[in-house]
Coordinates of C-alpha atoms in Angstrom, one line a residue:
M1 CA 19.8 -5.6 6.9
T2 CA 18.1 -8.7 5.6
I3 CA 14.5 -8.4 4.5
R4 CA 12.4 -11.3 5.8
V5 CA 9.5 -12.2 3.5
I6 CA 6.7 -14.8 3.5
I7 CA 5.0 -15.8 0.3
V8 CA 1.2 -16.5 0.3
D9 CA -0.4 -18.1 -2.8
D10 CA -2.6 -21.1 -3.3
Q11 CA -0.5 -22.3 -6.2
A12 CA 2.6 -24.2 -5.1
M13 CA 4.4 -23.5 -8.3
V14 CA 3.9 -19.8 -7.9
R15 CA 5.2 -19.9 -4.3
A16 CA 8.2 -21.9 -5.4
G17 CA 9.1 -19.6 -8.3
F18 CA 8.8 -16.4 -6.1
A19 CA 10.8 -18.1 -3.4
A20 CA 13.6 -19.1 -5.7
L21 CA 13.8 -15.6 -7.1
L22 CA 13.8 -13.8 -3.8
A23 CA 16.1 -16.2 -2.0
A24 CA 18.8 -15.6 -4.6
Q25 CA 19.0 -12.0 -3.5
P26 CA 21.7 -11.3 -0.8
D27 CA 19.5 -9.0 1.2
I28 CA 16.3 -11.0 1.1
E29 CA 15.4 -14.1 3.2
V30 CA 12.3 -16.2 2.5
A31 CA 11.1 -16.9 6.0
G32 CA 8.0 -18.9 5.2
E33 CA 5.2 -19.8 2.8
A34 CA 1.4 -20.3 3.1
P35 CA -1.3 -21.6 0.7
D36 CA -4.1 -19.4 2.0
G37 CA -4.9 -16.4 4.2
R38 CA -5.6 -18.3 7.3
R39 CA -2.3 -20.1 7.3
A40 CA -0.6 -16.8 6.3
I41 CA -1.7 -15.3 9.6
E42 CA -0.3 -18.2 11.5
V43 CA 3.0 -18.2 9.7
S44 CA 3.4 -14.4 10.0
R45 CA 2.7 -14.4 13.7
H46 CA 5.3 -17.2 14.1
V47 CA 8.2 -15.9 11.9
R48 CA 7.5 -12.1 12.1
P49 CA 8.4 -11.1 8.5
D50 CA 9.1 -7.6 7.3
V51 CA 7.0 -8.1 4.1
V52 CA 4.1 -10.4 3.3
L53 CA 3.6 -11.1 -0.4
M54 CA -0.2 -11.8 -0.4
D55 CA -2.2 -13.3 -3.3
V56 CA -5.7 -11.6 -3.5
R57 CA -7.8 -14.6 -4.5
M58 CA -7.4 -17.8 -2.4
P59 CA -9.6 -20.5 -0.8
E60 CA -10.2 -20.7 3.0
M61 CA -9.5 -17.0 3.5
D62 CA -8.8 -14.5 0.8
G63 CA -5.9 -12.1 0.7
L64 CA -8.0 -9.1 1.7
A65 CA -9.3 -10.7 4.9
A66 CA -5.8 -11.9 5.8
A67 CA -4.3 -8.5 5.2
R68 CA -6.9 -6.9 7.5
A69 CA -6.1 -9.4 10.2
L70 CA -2.3 -8.8 9.9
L71 CA -2.5 -5.0 9.7
D72 CA -5.0 -4.6 12.4
P73 CA -4.0 -7.3 14.9
P74 CA -5.8 -8.1 18.1
A75 CA -4.5 -6.9 21.5
G76 CA -1.3 -8.5 22.5
V77 CA 0.0 -8.9 18.9
V78 CA 2.7 -6.3 18.4
H79 CA 4.3 -7.3 15.1
V80 CA 2.7 -5.7 12.1
P81 CA 4.3 -6.6 8.7
R82 CA 4.0 -4.7 5.5
V83 CA 1.7 -6.3 3.0
L84 CA 2.2 -6.3 -0.8
M85 CA -0.8 -7.7 -2.6
L86 CA -0.3 -9.9 -5.7
T87 CA -3.0 -10.0 -8.4
T88 CA -3.4 -11.3 -11.9
F89 CA -5.5 -8.3 -12.8
D90 CA -4.3 -4.7 -13.6
V91 CA -6.8 -3.3 -11.1
D92 CA -8.6 -5.8 -8.9
D93 CA -11.9 -5.1 -7.2
Y94 CA -10.0 -5.4 -3.9
V95 CA -7.7 -2.4 -4.5
Y96 CA -9.6 0.2 -2.6
E97 CA -10.4 -2.0 0.4
A98 CA -6.9 -3.5 0.6
L99 CA -5.3 0.0 0.6
R100 CA -7.8 1.2 3.2
A101 CA -6.8 -1.8 5.3
G102 CA -3.2 -0.7 5.2
A103 CA -1.7 -2.7 2.3
S104 CA 1.4 -1.0 0.9
G105 CA 0.6 -1.6 -2.7
F106 CA -0.2 -4.0 -5.5
L107 CA 2.0 -6.0 -7.9
L108 CA 0.9 -8.0 -10.9
K109 CA 1.9 -11.7 -10.8
D110 CA 3.3 -11.5 -14.3
A111 CA 5.5 -8.5 -13.5
P112 CA 9.2 -8.9 -14.5
P113 CA 11.4 -10.5 -11.9
A114 CA 13.3 -7.3 -11.3
D115 CA 10.0 -5.6 -10.5
L116 CA 9.2 -8.1 -7.8
I117 CA 12.6 -7.8 -6.2
S118 CA 12.4 -4.0 -6.3
A119 CA 8.8 -4.1 -4.9
V120 CA 9.9 -6.1 -1.8
R121 CA 12.7 -3.6 -1.2
V122 CA 10.5 -0.5 -1.7
V123 CA 7.8 -1.8 0.7
A124 CA 10.3 -3.0 3.3
A125 CA 11.9 0.5 3.3
G126 CA 8.5 1.9 4.3
D127 CA 7.4 3.3 1.0
A128 CA 4.3 2.5 -1.0
L129 CA 4.2 0.7 -4.3
L130 CA 1.5 2.8 -5.8
A131 CA 2.2 4.1 -9.3
P132 CA 0.4 7.3 -10.4
S133 CA -1.6 5.2 -12.8
V134 CA -3.0 3.1 -10.0
T135 CA -3.6 6.3 -7.9
R136 CA -5.7 7.6 -10.8
R137 CA -7.8 4.5 -10.9
L138 CA -8.3 4.7 -7.2
I139 CA -9.5 8.2 -7.7
A140 CA -12.0 7.0 -10.3
D141 CA -13.2 4.5 -7.7
F142 CA -13.8 7.3 -5.2
A143 CA -15.7 9.2 -7.9
R144 CA -18.1 6.2 -8.3
Q145 CA -18.5 5.5 -4.5
G146 CA -18.2 9.0 -3.1
P147 CA -16.2 9.6 0.1
P148 CA -17.7 9.0 3.5
S149 CA -19.5 11.7 5.3
G150 CA -20.4 12.5 8.9
A151 CA -18.1 12.0 11.9
G152 CA -15.5 10.1 10.0
R153 CA -15.0 12.9 7.5
S154 CA -15.1 15.6 10.2
G155 CA -12.4 13.8 12.3
A156 CA -10.2 13.5 9.2
A157 CA -10.7 17.1 8.4
L158 CA -9.6 18.2 11.9
R159 CA -6.3 16.4 11.5
L160 CA -5.5 18.7 8.6
N161 CA -5.1 21.6 11.0
G162 CA -1.6 20.5 11.7
L163 CA -0.4 20.9 8.1
T164 CA 1.1 24.0 6.6
P165 CA -0.6 25.5 3.5
R166 CA 2.2 24.0 1.3
E167 CA 1.9 20.6 2.9
T168 CA -1.9 20.7 2.3
E169 CA -1.2 21.6 -1.3
V170 CA 1.2 18.7 -1.7
L171 CA -1.3 16.3 -0.2
E172 CA -4.0 17.5 -2.7
L173 CA -1.6 16.8 -5.6
I174 CA -0.8 13.4 -4.3
A175 CA -4.5 12.6 -4.1
R176 CA -4.9 13.8 -7.7
G177 CA -2.4 11.1 -8.8
L178 CA 0.6 13.3 -9.6
S179 CA 4.1 11.8 -9.2
N180 CA 6.8 13.5 -7.2
Q181 CA 8.3 14.9 -10.4
E182 CA 4.9 16.2 -11.5
I183 CA 4.3 17.8 -8.1
A184 CA 7.7 19.4 -8.3
G185 CA 6.9 20.9 -11.7
R186 CA 3.5 22.1 -10.7
L187 CA 4.8 23.8 -7.5
V188 CA 8.2 24.9 -9.0
L189 CA 10.1 23.0 -6.3
A190 CA 13.0 20.6 -6.3
E191 CA 12.0 17.0 -6.3
Q192 CA 13.9 16.4 -3.0
T193 CA 11.9 19.2 -1.5
V194 CA 8.7 17.5 -2.5
K195 CA 9.9 14.3 -0.9
T196 CA 10.6 16.2 2.3
H197 CA 7.1 17.7 2.3
I198 CA 5.5 14.3 1.7
G199 CA 7.5 12.8 4.6
R200 CA 6.2 15.6 6.9
V201 CA 2.6 15.1 5.7
L202 CA 2.8 11.4 6.5
A203 CA 4.4 12.0 9.9
K204 CA 1.9 14.7 10.9
L205 CA -1.1 12.7 9.8
D206 CA 0.2 9.4 11.2
L207 CA -0.1 7.8 7.8
R208 CA 1.9 4.8 6.7
D209 CA 2.6 5.7 3.1
R210 CA 1.4 7.5 -0.1
A211 CA -1.4 5.0 -0.6
Q212 CA -3.0 5.9 2.8
A213 CA -2.4 9.6 2.0
V214 CA -4.6 9.4 -1.1
I215 CA -7.4 7.8 0.8
F216 CA -7.1 10.2 3.7
A217 CA -7.2 13.2 1.4
Y218 CA -10.5 12.1 -0.1
E219 CA -12.0 11.2 3.2
A220 CA -11.0 14.6 4.7
G221 CA -12.5 16.4 1.7
V222 CA -9.2 17.8 0.5
V223 CA -10.2 16.7 -3.0
V224 CA -13.7 16.1 -4.2
P225 CA -14.1 13.4 -6.9
G226 CA -15.0 14.9 -10.2
T227 CA -13.5 18.3 -9.6
P228 CA -10.5 19.5 -11.8

């Protein structure tokens, strides 16, 4: 199956470089480009891509606002692409908000070409591009801000009732920034078994990917920032 991608960046040369690289892959089609977030929404609604490569900082409308619009569309818009944010910074101030909005991960603009190609495939397949190192920085951000309280937290906590004790345990370790291999070692499980547990956690909690699982775990109080 061909992966349809649109590239959103305010620099024409960046768009052209990414487009040439991705279009050379037999399983990827560059379906469109946009110079800002506002135009990205228009192009996405028109061509219905699988993945949107979205720059974070742009004029007119930044990547965060555009990602929110694409991932939480108005009534009548049924197509929701996966969004992969592009940034020049290792951890941008937008990370937390973009992931809460439903972005499937972050990629540095200066990443090796093979990483960009792999990222598009990973995100198109429904997984999250969120390395454990990024997860740990996200956790640090939670520690500074503190998770929400009140009705939002109570509602999230209620959804945990559908998980088995083992699935709750796996969710906690994801939220602590452990990789699948590290979770397998901690719980003395095969790595494939860990992947199965993660899939069930995502399905039961109606979460898109690992990135949303981290955020959910903190909002539900599964893990409290600052605790070992």
